[in-house]
Every structure is written in structure tokens, then in C-alpha cells.
Amino acid sequence: MKRNSRLSLALHTLGHMAGDPDRMRTSADIAEHAGTNPVVVRRVLGRLRKAGLLDAEKGHSGGWRLARPPQDITLADVYLALDESLIATMAEEDAPNCSVEHALHRKVSSVMEDIERSLIERLAATTIAEVK
Amino acid sequence: MKRNSRLSLALHTLGHMAGDPDRMRTSADIAEHAGTNPVVVRRVLGRLRKAGLLDAEKGHSGGWRLARPPQDITLADVYLALDESLIATMAEEDAPNCSVEHALHRKVSSVMEDIERSLIERLAATTIAEVK
DNA sequence: CGTCAAGTAACAATTCCGGTTGCGAATATC
DNA sequence: GATATTCGCAACCGGAATTGTTACTTGACG
Ligand code: FES
Ligand code: FES
């Protein structure tokens, strides 16, 4: 349901980087490769940097590089770094007095949490070094 | 203004209806109960009608009613009737020549499909008669 | 025939997201 | 030190999607 190209961009870039981990790439290079804008690249990759997946350096010969060996970065790491559940969360409780609404919310939320856990488990089984 | 308030509205209404299945409710009643607009209600419930979950009748003493006993309507029925996956689908393939993108897409899509199946399975285990 | 309610189309308001521009901060090269 | 390069960040624009609203048509009931 989510219309989000951020995960695609992040995975694509990391998958590319995994093929030559020592090379430094600028946001302009990455943007051209991915068909988007350097600022968008920095927005997305910035979250991966804060999560410790990437390092960024400014100035001449600066750019982006993997912060860890590619076989130590799983798809779940990327998913969690972006902090945007692909699983829709239920709306918050509006009518706390009604048992129907309460039971529904609890039920659906519980299912969603299980599903999200399961998704992360599945994503954690693959590293970006395996997707080339 | 939450994205995806349709499922909430649908489940809330059906849960309410399950408590007194024979009573006929107008979209105006339902809208007031749910804090929204009658047209919105008809939009959402119309999908459930097309899926065979609800019956609607026009004119005097018309309105909405469950088409089946509440214990025969599962949360999965509602979810599928609305046809809006809570699970994000991967973007389309843009670079068919690149093995990295292709492998990524296949991997993530496969995980997502499994997760969606699992979600429907979980939702199918609960009927709207059980959430009161 | 008159009333009520669903069905539907059209439009406005809101939100979300990617794209874009601009500028400041940091760092390498000269 | 001056200059060029690159990230960081804030602000804004434009398109897409969703919800709310108005208005009208269709059909059923008394
Ligand atoms: S890694 Fe980008 S198109 Fe192949
Ligand atoms: S508030 Fe609607 S069924 Fe309780």
C-alpha cells in the first residue's frame, strides 16, 4: 500500500556498492545511475549513514562508501534504517469506550506486529553481498 | 486523514453490524457513528457489497445489512474486498539488464508475496462475530 | 406521486512524496 | 590562503492519492 521508492533506491545503491566496496561514490554519480536527484540520494543515504551502514566524506574525493563489509549488511538492516514500515499500522484508538473497536484494534494490531516481525526475519536472512 | 482509513471504517461498521445482524442501517447512521460522511460510507461499503459481504436496499426502510451470518465473514474477506494491500509492493523493473536490480527485485518480491499470504491467513482466522 | 436512501459524478481540501534550488560547512587540491 | 568539490540541510514546488462535500440520478416503498 505504501508508495515508497526509498527502499528501492537504498537497496539498489547498496547492491551496486557491494560489488566494489572500496570505491567512493558521490551522490551525483549515484543519482545519475539511479535516475534521480543528488539531494534525494543524500536524503535516503543519510538515514543509512545514521544507522551506521554507510560512511560519507565531504570535499574533494569525498562521497559514500559502505561502513561494513557487504556480507555484514542484511536487507533487514536497510529496511530498519529507513524506519518506514511497509506494513500499514492501524489508526490509533478514537473510541476507547467501545469494546468492538477495542477488540478490533487489538486483533489487527497484533496480527500486524507478528507480520512485521516475520518480514524482518525474512529480510535478515539475505545480505547485500548475495543479491548480485 | 490517515492513509488507509477504509479498512478501519469497514471493520468498525461490520463489527457493529455483527452485534445485531438483522437491523437495517442507513449510510447516514453509519457515517454519524463513525464520524465521517455518508458518501464516504457508501464508497467503502459499496466495495463490500460487490464482494458479496453486504446487501444494500434503496428507498423507504432501505439501508445496509450483512449478506451472510457474521460468523461467516472473516477479517480476510474484508481485507480482500477492499483490494488495497497493506503490504507495499516493489516498484517495477526499470533496468532489466542489470543482475543486481533483478536479483534484488526477485528477492524482495518473493518475501513480500509470502508475507502477504501469511497476513491473509492470519486475518482469515478471525470472524467479525468474534471481535465484540 | 412524494419521500427516502443508495449510486455516482464532480470538485475542493488535505496530505504525502519526490524533485528542485539555494546556501552553508567541511575537506582536498592548488 | 584561495578555490573547488562534496555532503548537510532547509525551503519550496508540483503531482498523486485520499478524504470530505455537493449535487444529481436511480430505484423502492407507502
Ligand atoms: S547496479 Fe544499478 S543498474 Fe545495476
Ligand atoms: S464505536 Fe462503533 S461499534 Fe463501538
PDB file of N, CA, C and O in Angstrom, chain A residues 1 6-7 9-10 18 23 38 66 94-95 108 115-116 122:
ATOM      1  N   MET A   1       0.820  -1.187   0.000  1.00  0.00           N
ATOM      2  CA  MET A   1       0.000   0.000   0.000  1.00  0.00           C
ATOM      3  C   MET A   1       0.866   1.254   0.000  1.00  0.00           C
ATOM      4  O   MET A   1       0.491   2.281  -0.543  1.00  0.00           O
ATOM      5  N   ARG A   6      11.980   4.756  -1.678  1.00  0.00           N
ATOM      6  CA  ARG A   6      13.209   4.937  -0.908  1.00  0.00           C
ATOM      7  C   ARG A   6      13.917   3.622  -0.668  1.00  0.00           C
ATOM      8  O   ARG A   6      15.139   3.525  -0.793  1.00  0.00           O
ATOM      9  N   LEU A   7      13.145   2.587  -0.337  1.00  0.00           N
ATOM     10  CA  LEU A   7      13.775   1.294  -0.110  1.00  0.00           C
ATOM     11  C   LEU A   7      14.406   0.781  -1.394  1.00  0.00           C
ATOM     12  O   LEU A   7      15.514   0.231  -1.378  1.00  0.00           O
ATOM     13  N   LEU A   9      15.601   2.565  -3.850  1.00  0.00           N
ATOM     14  CA  LEU A   9      16.825   3.329  -4.094  1.00  0.00           C
ATOM     15  C   LEU A   9      17.953   2.865  -3.187  1.00  0.00           C
ATOM     16  O   LEU A   9      19.085   2.663  -3.631  1.00  0.00           O
ATOM     17  N   ALA A  10      17.649   2.668  -1.921  1.00  0.00           N
ATOM     18  CA  ALA A  10      18.672   2.266  -0.960  1.00  0.00           C
ATOM     19  C   ALA A  10      19.239   0.895  -1.306  1.00  0.00           C
ATOM     20  O   ALA A  10      20.462   0.695  -1.341  1.00  0.00           O
ATOM     21  N   ALA A  18      28.106  -3.064  -3.136  1.00  0.00           N
ATOM     22  CA  ALA A  18      28.630  -4.343  -2.653  1.00  0.00           C
ATOM     23  C   ALA A  18      29.554  -4.986  -3.680  1.00  0.00           C
ATOM     24  O   ALA A  18      30.435  -5.779  -3.331  1.00  0.00           O
ATOM     25  N   ARG A  23      35.340   1.499  -3.554  1.00  0.00           N
ATOM     26  CA  ARG A  23      35.204   2.675  -4.401  1.00  0.00           C
ATOM     27  C   ARG A  23      34.323   3.731  -3.728  1.00  0.00           C
ATOM     28  O   ARG A  23      33.301   3.411  -3.123  1.00  0.00           O
ATOM     29  N   PRO A  38      20.553  14.194  -6.847  1.00  0.00           N
ATOM     30  CA  PRO A  38      21.550  14.041  -5.781  1.00  0.00           C
ATOM     31  C   PRO A  38      21.005  14.316  -4.391  1.00  0.00           C
ATOM     32  O   PRO A  38      21.397  13.637  -3.425  1.00  0.00           O
ATOM     33  N   LEU A  66      30.537   1.932   1.847  1.00  0.00           N
ATOM     34  CA  LEU A  66      29.983   1.035   2.864  1.00  0.00           C
ATOM     35  C   LEU A  66      30.790   1.156   4.152  1.00  0.00           C
ATOM     36  O   LEU A  66      32.013   1.229   4.121  1.00  0.00           O
ATOM     37  N   ASP A  94      -9.830   5.803  18.684  1.00  0.00           N
ATOM     38  CA  ASP A  94     -10.618   7.024  18.769  1.00  0.00           C
ATOM     39  C   ASP A  94     -11.752   6.901  19.782  1.00  0.00           C
ATOM     40  O   ASP A  94     -12.120   7.862  20.427  1.00  0.00           O
ATOM     41  N   ALA A  95     -12.300   5.708  19.900  1.00  0.00           N
ATOM     42  CA  ALA A  95     -13.428   5.493  20.806  1.00  0.00           C
ATOM     43  C   ALA A  95     -13.027   4.465  21.868  1.00  0.00           C
ATOM     44  O   ALA A  95     -13.334   3.294  21.734  1.00  0.00           O
ATOM     45  N   VAL A 108      -6.182  -6.677  15.073  1.00  0.00           N
ATOM     46  CA  VAL A 108      -5.460  -6.324  13.849  1.00  0.00           C
ATOM     47  C   VAL A 108      -4.040  -5.877  14.170  1.00  0.00           C
ATOM     48  O   VAL A 108      -3.086  -6.251  13.481  1.00  0.00           O
ATOM     49  N   ILE A 115       3.292  -9.958  11.706  1.00  0.00           N
ATOM     50  CA  ILE A 115       3.685  -9.955  10.299  1.00  0.00           C
ATOM     51  C   ILE A 115       4.955  -9.143  10.098  1.00  0.00           C
ATOM     52  O   ILE A 115       5.856  -9.539   9.369  1.00  0.00           O
ATOM     53  N   GLU A 116       5.014  -8.005  10.772  1.00  0.00           N
ATOM     54  CA  GLU A 116       6.206  -7.162  10.649  1.00  0.00           C
ATOM     55  C   GLU A 116       7.440  -7.906  11.170  1.00  0.00           C
ATOM     56  O   GLU A 116       8.495  -7.872  10.538  1.00  0.00           O
ATOM     57  N   ARG A 122      12.648 -12.512   7.671  1.00  0.00           N
ATOM     58  CA  ARG A 122      12.932 -12.955   6.300  1.00  0.00           C
ATOM     59  C   ARG A 122      13.989 -12.077   5.644  1.00  0.00           C
ATOM     60  O   ARG A 122      14.874 -12.559   4.950  1.00  0.00           O
TER      61      ARG A 122
END
